[in-house]
């Protein structure tokens, strides 16, 4: 069984805004819904877990199977899939080039990536657009590229930050189908961040509510 343990994580923005205050939690195999209002620190927490953002000073620890993620480096990144809330895509890239780039960042060897990418792109129904530049993609298509990127390498830990935000019904169905498929993997951990409880998949096993720090 895999485990992701967070111990007393703190994060300030500026001198006054406290986004996270001594946050501690242990995630094991299962599907977690992370809920909370704006300003509760949900995205901050996900970005700290994925090493896109540093916690305050030397505060707290993040452990993957008992080892600090900052020391594991690529050994942790290779088992992690992350779909960020913001669509910060390289719009001059094709979807295929972008996914190859993400695979390299996740330390997936080129041969495995080239075998994996067409299968994942097919699941999010972007096969016909794989060689098109992402600058011409709709918002829903960009979301589907991001979830495809997160799924590369069959991650043990999948983090989805507001994956259904701003999507029309067609794109919501496609993204939900991918999420439901991942839910069937009993040896995996997924954390899905959302404002709305009704967006969580039926297969959810744990609910975690973040409140704004006082």
mmCIF file with all atom_site columns, C-alpha atoms in Angstrom:
data_model
loop_
_atom_site.group_PDB
_atom_site.id
_atom_site.type_symbol
_atom_site.label_atom_id
_atom_site.label_alt_id
_atom_site.label_comp_id
_atom_site.label_asym_id
_atom_site.label_entity_id
_atom_site.label_seq_id
_atom_site.pdbx_PDB_ins_code
_atom_site.Cartn_x
_atom_site.Cartn_y
_atom_site.Cartn_z
_atom_site.occupancy
_atom_site.B_iso_or_equiv
_atom_site.pdbx_formal_charge
_atom_site.auth_seq_id
_atom_site.auth_comp_id
_atom_site.auth_asym_id
_atom_site.auth_atom_id
_atom_site.pdbx_PDB_model_num
ATOM 1   C CA . UNK A 1 1   ? 0.000   0.000  0.000   1.00 0.00 ? 1   UNK A CA 1
ATOM 2   C CA . UNK A 1 2   ? 1.252   3.455  -0.925  1.00 0.00 ? 2   UNK A CA 1
ATOM 3   C CA . UNK A 1 3   ? 1.069   6.385  1.478   1.00 0.00 ? 3   UNK A CA 1
ATOM 4   C CA . UNK A 1 4   ? 1.493   10.137 1.211   1.00 0.00 ? 4   UNK A CA 1
ATOM 5   C CA . UNK A 1 5   ? 1.960   11.755 4.602   1.00 0.00 ? 5   UNK A CA 1
ATOM 6   C CA . UNK A 1 6   ? 2.021   15.488 5.258   1.00 0.00 ? 6   UNK A CA 1
ATOM 7   C CA . UNK A 1 7   ? 3.350   16.704 8.590   1.00 0.00 ? 7   UNK A CA 1
ATOM 8   C CA . UNK A 1 8   ? 2.704   20.240 9.860   1.00 0.00 ? 8   UNK A CA 1
ATOM 9   C CA . UNK A 1 9   ? 2.811   22.096 6.536   1.00 0.00 ? 9   UNK A CA 1
ATOM 10  C CA . UNK A 1 10  ? 2.664   25.901 6.735   1.00 0.00 ? 10  UNK A CA 1
ATOM 11  C CA . UNK A 1 11  ? 2.411   28.501 3.998   1.00 0.00 ? 11  UNK A CA 1
ATOM 12  C CA . UNK A 1 12  ? 2.151   32.293 4.171   1.00 0.00 ? 12  UNK A CA 1
ATOM 13  C CA . UNK A 1 13  ? 1.681   34.738 1.307   1.00 0.00 ? 13  UNK A CA 1
ATOM 14  C CA . UNK A 1 14  ? 3.236   37.991 2.403   1.00 0.00 ? 14  UNK A CA 1
ATOM 15  C CA . UNK A 1 15  ? 3.260   38.814 6.104   1.00 0.00 ? 15  UNK A CA 1
ATOM 16  C CA . UNK A 1 16  ? -0.437  38.407 6.865   1.00 0.00 ? 16  UNK A CA 1
ATOM 17  C CA . UNK A 1 17  ? -2.159  35.839 4.663   1.00 0.00 ? 17  UNK A CA 1
ATOM 18  C CA . UNK A 1 18  ? -1.847  32.364 6.176   1.00 0.00 ? 18  UNK A CA 1
ATOM 19  C CA . UNK A 1 19  ? -2.849  29.814 3.510   1.00 0.00 ? 19  UNK A CA 1
ATOM 20  C CA . UNK A 1 20  ? -1.972  26.660 5.481   1.00 0.00 ? 20  UNK A CA 1
ATOM 21  C CA . UNK A 1 21  ? -1.455  26.281 9.211   1.00 0.00 ? 21  UNK A CA 1
ATOM 22  C CA . UNK A 1 22  ? 0.241   23.130 10.559  1.00 0.00 ? 22  UNK A CA 1
ATOM 23  C CA . UNK A 1 23  ? -1.612  20.942 8.060   1.00 0.00 ? 23  UNK A CA 1
ATOM 24  C CA . UNK A 1 24  ? -1.122  17.227 8.686   1.00 0.00 ? 24  UNK A CA 1
ATOM 25  C CA . UNK A 1 25  ? -2.811  14.289 6.975   1.00 0.00 ? 25  UNK A CA 1
ATOM 26  C CA . UNK A 1 26  ? -2.015  10.806 5.719   1.00 0.00 ? 26  UNK A CA 1
ATOM 27  C CA . UNK A 1 27  ? -3.357  9.686  2.339   1.00 0.00 ? 27  UNK A CA 1
ATOM 28  C CA . UNK A 1 28  ? -3.339  5.969  1.539   1.00 0.00 ? 28  UNK A CA 1
ATOM 29  C CA . UNK A 1 29  ? -4.826  4.010  -1.362  1.00 0.00 ? 29  UNK A CA 1
ATOM 30  C CA . UNK A 1 30  ? -8.241  5.379  -2.232  1.00 0.00 ? 30  UNK A CA 1
ATOM 31  C CA . UNK A 1 31  ? -10.122 8.252  -3.846  1.00 0.00 ? 31  UNK A CA 1
ATOM 32  C CA . UNK A 1 32  ? -10.101 11.509 -1.902  1.00 0.00 ? 32  UNK A CA 1
ATOM 33  C CA . UNK A 1 33  ? -12.345 14.501 -2.432  1.00 0.00 ? 33  UNK A CA 1
ATOM 34  C CA . UNK A 1 34  ? -10.720 17.702 -1.166  1.00 0.00 ? 34  UNK A CA 1
ATOM 35  C CA . UNK A 1 35  ? -13.367 20.368 -0.609  1.00 0.00 ? 35  UNK A CA 1
ATOM 36  C CA . UNK A 1 36  ? -13.278 23.897 0.713   1.00 0.00 ? 36  UNK A CA 1
ATOM 37  C CA . UNK A 1 37  ? -14.126 27.542 -0.013  1.00 0.00 ? 37  UNK A CA 1
ATOM 38  C CA . UNK A 1 38  ? -11.897 29.966 -1.893  1.00 0.00 ? 38  UNK A CA 1
ATOM 39  C CA . UNK A 1 39  ? -8.875  30.837 0.203   1.00 0.00 ? 39  UNK A CA 1
ATOM 40  C CA . UNK A 1 40  ? -8.865  27.576 2.147   1.00 0.00 ? 40  UNK A CA 1
ATOM 41  C CA . UNK A 1 41  ? -5.498  26.584 0.663   1.00 0.00 ? 41  UNK A CA 1
ATOM 42  C CA . UNK A 1 42  ? -6.564  23.676 -1.543  1.00 0.00 ? 42  UNK A CA 1
ATOM 43  C CA . UNK A 1 43  ? -4.498  24.609 -4.604  1.00 0.00 ? 43  UNK A CA 1
ATOM 44  C CA . UNK A 1 44  ? -1.638  25.764 -2.389  1.00 0.00 ? 44  UNK A CA 1
ATOM 45  C CA . UNK A 1 45  ? -1.548  22.356 -0.741  1.00 0.00 ? 45  UNK A CA 1
ATOM 46  C CA . UNK A 1 46  ? -1.585  20.507 -4.070  1.00 0.00 ? 46  UNK A CA 1
ATOM 47  C CA . UNK A 1 47  ? 1.228   22.660 -5.439  1.00 0.00 ? 47  UNK A CA 1
ATOM 48  C CA . UNK A 1 48  ? 3.316   22.006 -2.342  1.00 0.00 ? 48  UNK A CA 1
ATOM 49  C CA . UNK A 1 49  ? 2.783   18.251 -2.648  1.00 0.00 ? 49  UNK A CA 1
ATOM 50  C CA . UNK A 1 50  ? 3.893   18.359 -6.288  1.00 0.00 ? 50  UNK A CA 1
ATOM 51  C CA . UNK A 1 51  ? 6.922   20.566 -5.490  1.00 0.00 ? 51  UNK A CA 1
ATOM 52  C CA . UNK A 1 52  ? 5.666   23.459 -7.611  1.00 0.00 ? 52  UNK A CA 1
ATOM 53  C CA . UNK A 1 53  ? 5.552   25.570 -4.463  1.00 0.00 ? 53  UNK A CA 1
ATOM 54  C CA . UNK A 1 54  ? 7.683   25.516 -1.325  1.00 0.00 ? 54  UNK A CA 1
ATOM 55  C CA . UNK A 1 55  ? 6.236   25.566 2.210   1.00 0.00 ? 55  UNK A CA 1
ATOM 56  C CA . UNK A 1 56  ? 7.425   28.176 4.671   1.00 0.00 ? 56  UNK A CA 1
ATOM 57  C CA . UNK A 1 57  ? 11.089  27.804 5.571   1.00 0.00 ? 57  UNK A CA 1
ATOM 58  C CA . UNK A 1 58  ? 11.823  24.297 6.784   1.00 0.00 ? 58  UNK A CA 1
ATOM 59  C CA . UNK A 1 59  ? 8.283   23.761 8.049   1.00 0.00 ? 59  UNK A CA 1
ATOM 60  C CA . UNK A 1 60  ? 6.877   20.277 7.932   1.00 0.00 ? 60  UNK A CA 1
ATOM 61  C CA . UNK A 1 61  ? 7.637   17.219 5.844   1.00 0.00 ? 61  UNK A CA 1
ATOM 62  C CA . UNK A 1 62  ? 6.066   15.409 2.904   1.00 0.00 ? 62  UNK A CA 1
ATOM 63  C CA . UNK A 1 63  ? 6.662   11.662 2.916   1.00 0.00 ? 63  UNK A CA 1
ATOM 64  C CA . UNK A 1 64  ? 5.982   9.170  0.118   1.00 0.00 ? 64  UNK A CA 1
ATOM 65  C CA . UNK A 1 65  ? 6.041   5.645  1.525   1.00 0.00 ? 65  UNK A CA 1
ATOM 66  C CA . UNK A 1 66  ? 7.999   6.944  4.494   1.00 0.00 ? 66  UNK A CA 1
ATOM 67  C CA . UNK A 1 67  ? 10.667  8.840  2.538   1.00 0.00 ? 67  UNK A CA 1
ATOM 68  C CA . UNK A 1 68  ? 10.850  12.612 2.052   1.00 0.00 ? 68  UNK A CA 1
ATOM 69  C CA . UNK A 1 69  ? 9.747   13.586 -1.441  1.00 0.00 ? 69  UNK A CA 1
ATOM 70  C CA . UNK A 1 70  ? 12.400  16.308 -1.662  1.00 0.00 ? 70  UNK A CA 1
ATOM 71  C CA . UNK A 1 71  ? 15.029  13.574 -1.402  1.00 0.00 ? 71  UNK A CA 1
ATOM 72  C CA . UNK A 1 72  ? 13.252  11.105 -3.681  1.00 0.00 ? 72  UNK A CA 1
ATOM 73  C CA . UNK A 1 73  ? 13.143  13.694 -6.503  1.00 0.00 ? 73  UNK A CA 1
ATOM 74  C CA . UNK A 1 74  ? 12.553  11.904 -9.834  1.00 0.00 ? 74  UNK A CA 1
ATOM 75  C CA . UNK A 1 75  ? 11.621  8.647  -8.077  1.00 0.00 ? 75  UNK A CA 1
ATOM 76  C CA . UNK A 1 76  ? 8.592   10.488 -6.680  1.00 0.00 ? 76  UNK A CA 1
ATOM 77  C CA . UNK A 1 77  ? 7.873   12.512 -9.822  1.00 0.00 ? 77  UNK A CA 1
ATOM 78  C CA . UNK A 1 78  ? 7.756   9.345  -11.916 1.00 0.00 ? 78  UNK A CA 1
ATOM 79  C CA . UNK A 1 79  ? 4.897   8.014  -9.758  1.00 0.00 ? 79  UNK A CA 1
ATOM 80  C CA . UNK A 1 80  ? 2.979   11.310 -9.670  1.00 0.00 ? 80  UNK A CA 1
ATOM 81  C CA . UNK A 1 81  ? 0.342   12.652 -12.038 1.00 0.00 ? 81  UNK A CA 1
ATOM 82  C CA . UNK A 1 82  ? -0.776  16.272 -11.587 1.00 0.00 ? 82  UNK A CA 1
ATOM 83  C CA . UNK A 1 83  ? -3.446  18.246 -13.377 1.00 0.00 ? 83  UNK A CA 1
ATOM 84  C CA . UNK A 1 84  ? -3.139  21.910 -12.301 1.00 0.00 ? 84  UNK A CA 1
ATOM 85  C CA . UNK A 1 85  ? -6.073  24.269 -12.081 1.00 0.00 ? 85  UNK A CA 1
ATOM 86  C CA . UNK A 1 86  ? -4.617  26.797 -14.505 1.00 0.00 ? 86  UNK A CA 1
ATOM 87  C CA . UNK A 1 87  ? -4.257  25.980 -18.205 1.00 0.00 ? 87  UNK A CA 1
ATOM 88  C CA . UNK A 1 88  ? -0.642  27.080 -18.541 1.00 0.00 ? 88  UNK A CA 1
ATOM 89  C CA . UNK A 1 89  ? 0.028   25.326 -21.833 1.00 0.00 ? 89  UNK A CA 1
ATOM 90  C CA . UNK A 1 90  ? 2.657   26.059 -24.452 1.00 0.00 ? 90  UNK A CA 1
ATOM 91  C CA . UNK A 1 91  ? 0.245   27.080 -27.174 1.00 0.00 ? 91  UNK A CA 1
ATOM 92  C CA . UNK A 1 92  ? 2.847   26.882 -29.958 1.00 0.00 ? 92  UNK A CA 1
ATOM 93  C CA . UNK A 1 93  ? 3.340   23.187 -29.157 1.00 0.00 ? 93  UNK A CA 1
ATOM 94  C CA . UNK A 1 94  ? 1.282   20.369 -30.583 1.00 0.00 ? 94  UNK A CA 1
ATOM 95  C CA . UNK A 1 95  ? -0.508  18.125 -28.102 1.00 0.00 ? 95  UNK A CA 1
ATOM 96  C CA . UNK A 1 96  ? 1.917   15.309 -28.936 1.00 0.00 ? 96  UNK A CA 1
ATOM 97  C CA . UNK A 1 97  ? 4.999   17.477 -28.354 1.00 0.00 ? 97  UNK A CA 1
ATOM 98  C CA . UNK A 1 98  ? 3.589   18.736 -25.050 1.00 0.00 ? 98  UNK A CA 1
ATOM 99  C CA . UNK A 1 99  ? 2.818   15.235 -23.807 1.00 0.00 ? 99  UNK A CA 1
ATOM 100 C CA . UNK A 1 100 ? 6.297   14.053 -24.826 1.00 0.00 ? 100 UNK A CA 1
ATOM 101 C CA . UNK A 1 101 ? 7.761   16.976 -22.870 1.00 0.00 ? 101 UNK A CA 1
ATOM 102 C CA . UNK A 1 102 ? 5.717   16.107 -19.759 1.00 0.00 ? 102 UNK A CA 1
ATOM 103 C CA . UNK A 1 103 ? 6.753   12.457 -20.086 1.00 0.00 ? 103 UNK A CA 1
ATOM 104 C CA . UNK A 1 104 ? 10.406  13.527 -20.070 1.00 0.00 ? 104 UNK A CA 1
ATOM 105 C CA . UNK A 1 105 ? 9.830   15.634 -16.930 1.00 0.00 ? 105 UNK A CA 1
ATOM 106 C CA . UNK A 1 106 ? 8.299   12.576 -15.282 1.00 0.00 ? 106 UNK A CA 1
ATOM 107 C CA . UNK A 1 107 ? 11.386  10.547 -16.219 1.00 0.00 ? 107 UNK A CA 1
ATOM 108 C CA . UNK A 1 108 ? 9.412   8.224  -18.491 1.00 0.00 ? 108 UNK A CA 1
ATOM 109 C CA . UNK A 1 109 ? 11.710  6.747  -21.123 1.00 0.00 ? 109 UNK A CA 1
ATOM 110 C CA . UNK A 1 110 ? 11.021  7.788  -24.701 1.00 0.00 ? 110 UNK A CA 1
ATOM 111 C CA . UNK A 1 111 ? 9.996   4.358  -25.960 1.00 0.00 ? 111 UNK A CA 1
ATOM 112 C CA . UNK A 1 112 ? 7.437   3.905  -23.179 1.00 0.00 ? 112 UNK A CA 1
ATOM 113 C CA . UNK A 1 113 ? 6.103   7.441  -23.698 1.00 0.00 ? 113 UNK A CA 1
ATOM 114 C CA . UNK A 1 114 ? 5.623   6.925  -27.426 1.00 0.00 ? 114 UNK A CA 1
ATOM 115 C CA . UNK A 1 115 ? 3.651   3.761  -26.699 1.00 0.00 ? 115 UNK A CA 1
ATOM 116 C CA . UNK A 1 116 ? 1.611   5.393  -23.927 1.00 0.00 ? 116 UNK A CA 1
ATOM 117 C CA . UNK A 1 117 ? 0.686   8.721  -25.532 1.00 0.00 ? 117 UNK A CA 1
ATOM 118 C CA . UNK A 1 118 ? -1.601  7.453  -28.350 1.00 0.00 ? 118 UNK A CA 1
ATOM 119 C CA . UNK A 1 119 ? -3.560  5.281  -25.897 1.00 0.00 ? 119 UNK A CA 1
ATOM 120 C CA . UNK A 1 120 ? -4.121  8.123  -23.433 1.00 0.00 ? 120 UNK A CA 1
ATOM 121 C CA . UNK A 1 121 ? -4.995  10.609 -26.190 1.00 0.00 ? 121 UNK A CA 1
ATOM 122 C CA . UNK A 1 122 ? -7.589  8.150  -27.476 1.00 0.00 ? 122 UNK A CA 1
ATOM 123 C CA . UNK A 1 123 ? -9.157  7.909  -24.010 1.00 0.00 ? 123 UNK A CA 1
ATOM 124 C CA . UNK A 1 124 ? -9.691  11.680 -23.895 1.00 0.00 ? 124 UNK A CA 1
ATOM 125 C CA . UNK A 1 125 ? -10.878 11.681 -27.527 1.00 0.00 ? 125 UNK A CA 1
ATOM 126 C CA . UNK A 1 126 ? -8.148  13.909 -28.942 1.00 0.00 ? 126 UNK A CA 1
ATOM 127 C CA . UNK A 1 127 ? -6.607  11.502 -31.456 1.00 0.00 ? 127 UNK A CA 1
ATOM 128 C CA . UNK A 1 128 ? -7.525  13.657 -34.452 1.00 0.00 ? 128 UNK A CA 1
ATOM 129 C CA . UNK A 1 129 ? -5.959  16.720 -32.801 1.00 0.00 ? 129 UNK A CA 1
ATOM 130 C CA . UNK A 1 130 ? -2.751  15.168 -31.461 1.00 0.00 ? 130 UNK A CA 1
ATOM 131 C CA . UNK A 1 131 ? -0.551  16.896 -34.053 1.00 0.00 ? 131 UNK A CA 1
ATOM 132 C CA . UNK A 1 132 ? -2.325  20.256 -33.915 1.00 0.00 ? 132 UNK A CA 1
ATOM 133 C CA . UNK A 1 133 ? -1.012  23.273 -32.017 1.00 0.00 ? 133 UNK A CA 1
ATOM 134 C CA . UNK A 1 134 ? -2.747  23.803 -28.701 1.00 0.00 ? 134 UNK A CA 1
ATOM 135 C CA . UNK A 1 135 ? -3.216  27.520 -29.317 1.00 0.00 ? 135 UNK A CA 1
ATOM 136 C CA . UNK A 1 136 ? -6.240  26.607 -31.408 1.00 0.00 ? 136 UNK A CA 1
ATOM 137 C CA . UNK A 1 137 ? -7.780  24.312 -28.778 1.00 0.00 ? 137 UNK A CA 1
ATOM 138 C CA . UNK A 1 138 ? -10.951 25.149 -26.876 1.00 0.00 ? 138 UNK A CA 1
ATOM 139 C CA . UNK A 1 139 ? -10.846 25.339 -23.087 1.00 0.00 ? 139 UNK A CA 1
ATOM 140 C CA . UNK A 1 140 ? -12.339 21.859 -22.843 1.00 0.00 ? 140 UNK A CA 1
ATOM 141 C CA . UNK A 1 141 ? -9.733  20.394 -25.181 1.00 0.00 ? 141 UNK A CA 1
ATOM 142 C CA . UNK A 1 142 ? -6.962  21.977 -23.122 1.00 0.00 ? 142 UNK A CA 1
ATOM 143 C CA . UNK A 1 143 ? -8.406  20.418 -19.968 1.00 0.00 ? 143 UNK A CA 1
ATOM 144 C CA . UNK A 1 144 ? -8.374  17.037 -21.683 1.00 0.00 ? 144 UNK A CA 1
ATOM 145 C CA . UNK A 1 145 ? -4.715  17.506 -22.690 1.00 0.00 ? 145 UNK A CA 1
ATOM 146 C CA . UNK A 1 146 ? -3.891  18.284 -19.060 1.00 0.00 ? 146 UNK A CA 1
ATOM 147 C CA . UNK A 1 147 ? -5.633  15.189 -17.735 1.00 0.00 ? 147 UNK A CA 1
ATOM 148 C CA . UNK A 1 148 ? -3.873  13.117 -20.408 1.00 0.00 ? 148 UNK A CA 1
ATOM 149 C CA . UNK A 1 149 ? -0.554  14.562 -19.204 1.00 0.00 ? 149 UNK A CA 1
ATOM 150 C CA . UNK A 1 150 ? -1.426  13.675 -15.608 1.00 0.00 ? 150 UNK A CA 1
ATOM 151 C CA . UNK A 1 151 ? -2.215  10.076 -16.593 1.00 0.00 ? 151 UNK A CA 1
ATOM 152 C CA . UNK A 1 152 ? 1.109   9.474  -18.352 1.00 0.00 ? 152 UNK A CA 1
ATOM 153 C CA . UNK A 1 153 ? 3.154   6.682  -16.848 1.00 0.00 ? 153 UNK A CA 1
ATOM 154 C CA . UNK A 1 154 ? 0.235   5.076  -14.972 1.00 0.00 ? 154 UNK A CA 1
ATOM 155 C CA . UNK A 1 155 ? 0.853   7.125  -11.789 1.00 0.00 ? 155 UNK A CA 1
ATOM 156 C CA . UNK A 1 156 ? 0.330   5.729  -8.298  1.00 0.00 ? 156 UNK A CA 1
ATOM 157 C CA . UNK A 1 157 ? -0.682  9.183  -7.059  1.00 0.00 ? 157 UNK A CA 1
ATOM 158 C CA . UNK A 1 158 ? -3.015  11.297 -9.220  1.00 0.00 ? 158 UNK A CA 1
ATOM 159 C CA . UNK A 1 159 ? -3.858  14.882 -8.221  1.00 0.00 ? 159 UNK A CA 1
ATOM 160 C CA . UNK A 1 160 ? -6.593  16.733 -10.105 1.00 0.00 ? 160 UNK A CA 1
ATOM 161 C CA . UNK A 1 161 ? -7.125  20.395 -9.208  1.00 0.00 ? 161 UNK A CA 1
ATOM 162 C CA . UNK A 1 162 ? -10.627 21.507 -10.303 1.00 0.00 ? 162 UNK A CA 1
ATOM 163 C CA . UNK A 1 163 ? -10.683 19.150 -13.331 1.00 0.00 ? 163 UNK A CA 1
ATOM 164 C CA . UNK A 1 164 ? -14.297 19.977 -14.253 1.00 0.00 ? 164 UNK A CA 1
ATOM 165 C CA . UNK A 1 165 ? -14.050 23.748 -13.868 1.00 0.00 ? 165 UNK A CA 1
ATOM 166 C CA . UNK A 1 166 ? -15.558 25.653 -16.787 1.00 0.00 ? 166 UNK A CA 1
ATOM 167 C CA . UNK A 1 167 ? -16.311 22.567 -18.880 1.00 0.00 ? 167 UNK A CA 1
ATOM 168 C CA . UNK A 1 168 ? -19.428 22.066 -20.979 1.00 0.00 ? 168 UNK A CA 1
ATOM 169 C CA . UNK A 1 169 ? -21.469 18.874 -20.613 1.00 0.00 ? 169 UNK A CA 1
ATOM 170 C CA . UNK A 1 170 ? -19.589 16.983 -23.346 1.00 0.00 ? 170 UNK A CA 1
ATOM 171 C CA . UNK A 1 171 ? -16.165 17.693 -21.894 1.00 0.00 ? 171 UNK A CA 1
ATOM 172 C CA . UNK A 1 172 ? -17.369 17.044 -18.344 1.00 0.00 ? 172 UNK A CA 1
ATOM 173 C CA . UNK A 1 173 ? -18.526 13.584 -19.430 1.00 0.00 ? 173 UNK A CA 1
ATOM 174 C CA . UNK A 1 174 ? -15.182 12.794 -21.057 1.00 0.00 ? 174 UNK A CA 1
ATOM 175 C CA . UNK A 1 175 ? -13.162 13.897 -18.039 1.00 0.00 ? 175 UNK A CA 1
ATOM 176 C CA . UNK A 1 176 ? -15.503 12.101 -15.625 1.00 0.00 ? 176 UNK A CA 1
ATOM 177 C CA . UNK A 1 177 ? -15.137 8.881  -17.618 1.00 0.00 ? 177 UNK A CA 1
ATOM 178 C CA . UNK A 1 178 ? -11.337 9.026  -17.283 1.00 0.00 ? 178 UNK A CA 1
ATOM 179 C CA . UNK A 1 179 ? -11.647 9.694  -13.544 1.00 0.00 ? 179 UNK A CA 1
ATOM 180 C CA . UNK A 1 180 ? -14.083 6.808  -13.059 1.00 0.00 ? 180 UNK A CA 1
ATOM 181 C CA . UNK A 1 181 ? -11.693 4.459  -14.877 1.00 0.00 ? 181 UNK A CA 1
ATOM 182 C CA . UNK A 1 182 ? -8.853  5.469  -12.550 1.00 0.00 ? 182 UNK A CA 1
ATOM 183 C CA . UNK A 1 183 ? -11.145 4.930  -9.543  1.00 0.00 ? 183 UNK A CA 1
ATOM 184 C CA . UNK A 1 184 ? -11.292 1.232  -10.383 1.00 0.00 ? 184 UNK A CA 1
ATOM 185 C CA . UNK A 1 185 ? -7.587  0.829  -9.610  1.00 0.00 ? 185 UNK A CA 1
ATOM 186 C CA . UNK A 1 186 ? -7.566  -0.303 -5.999  1.00 0.00 ? 186 UNK A CA 1
ATOM 187 C CA . UNK A 1 187 ? -3.808  0.118  -5.565  1.00 0.00 ? 187 UNK A CA 1
ATOM 188 C CA . UNK A 1 188 ? -3.844  3.827  -6.484  1.00 0.00 ? 188 UNK A CA 1
ATOM 189 C CA . UNK A 1 189 ? -4.433  7.148  -4.726  1.00 0.00 ? 189 UNK A CA 1
ATOM 190 C CA . UNK A 1 190 ? -6.347  10.034 -6.279  1.00 0.00 ? 190 UNK A CA 1
ATOM 191 C CA . UNK A 1 191 ? -6.935  13.471 -4.780  1.00 0.00 ? 191 UNK A CA 1
ATOM 192 C CA . UNK A 1 192 ? -9.593  15.517 -6.556  1.00 0.00 ? 192 UNK A CA 1
ATOM 193 C CA . UNK A 1 193 ? -9.928  19.180 -5.574  1.00 0.00 ? 193 UNK A CA 1
ATOM 194 C CA . UNK A 1 194 ? -13.255 20.929 -6.051  1.00 0.00 ? 194 UNK A CA 1
ATOM 195 C CA . UNK A 1 195 ? -15.531 23.609 -4.624  1.00 0.00 ? 195 UNK A CA 1
ATOM 196 C CA . UNK A 1 196 ? -18.611 21.487 -5.186  1.00 0.00 ? 196 UNK A CA 1
ATOM 197 C CA . UNK A 1 197 ? -19.366 18.135 -3.585  1.00 0.00 ? 197 UNK A CA 1
ATOM 198 C CA . UNK A 1 198 ? -21.696 17.097 -6.419  1.00 0.00 ? 198 UNK A CA 1
ATOM 199 C CA . UNK A 1 199 ? -18.701 17.109 -8.820  1.00 0.00 ? 199 UNK A CA 1
ATOM 200 C CA . UNK A 1 200 ? -17.013 14.281 -6.923  1.00 0.00 ? 200 UNK A CA 1
ATOM 201 C CA . UNK A 1 201 ? -17.175 10.835 -8.537  1.00 0.00 ? 201 UNK A CA 1
ATOM 202 C CA . UNK A 1 202 ? -19.440 8.189  -7.034  1.00 0.00 ? 202 UNK A CA 1
ATOM 203 C CA . UNK A 1 203 ? -16.393 6.055  -6.287  1.00 0.00 ? 203 UNK A CA 1
ATOM 204 C CA . UNK A 1 204 ? -15.084 8.575  -3.727  1.00 0.00 ? 204 UNK A CA 1
ATOM 205 C CA . UNK A 1 205 ? -13.872 6.840  -0.561  1.00 0.00 ? 205 UNK A CA 1
ATOM 206 C CA . UNK A 1 206 ? -12.775 9.792  1.603   1.00 0.00 ? 206 UNK A CA 1
ATOM 207 C CA . UNK A 1 207 ? -13.971 13.383 2.057   1.00 0.00 ? 207 UNK A CA 1
ATOM 208 C CA . UNK A 1 208 ? -11.530 16.000 3.354   1.00 0.00 ? 208 UNK A CA 1
ATOM 209 C CA . UNK A 1 209 ? -12.704 19.532 4.122   1.00 0.00 ? 209 UNK A CA 1
ATOM 210 C CA . UNK A 1 210 ? -10.261 22.443 4.286   1.00 0.00 ? 210 UNK A CA 1
ATOM 211 C CA . UNK A 1 211 ? -11.260 25.606 6.107   1.00 0.00 ? 211 UNK A CA 1
ATOM 212 C CA . UNK A 1 212 ? -9.659  29.035 5.839   1.00 0.00 ? 212 UNK A CA 1
ATOM 213 C CA . UNK A 1 213 ? -6.958  29.433 8.495   1.00 0.00 ? 213 UNK A CA 1
ATOM 214 C CA . UNK A 1 214 ? -7.913  31.815 11.301  1.00 0.00 ? 214 UNK A CA 1
#
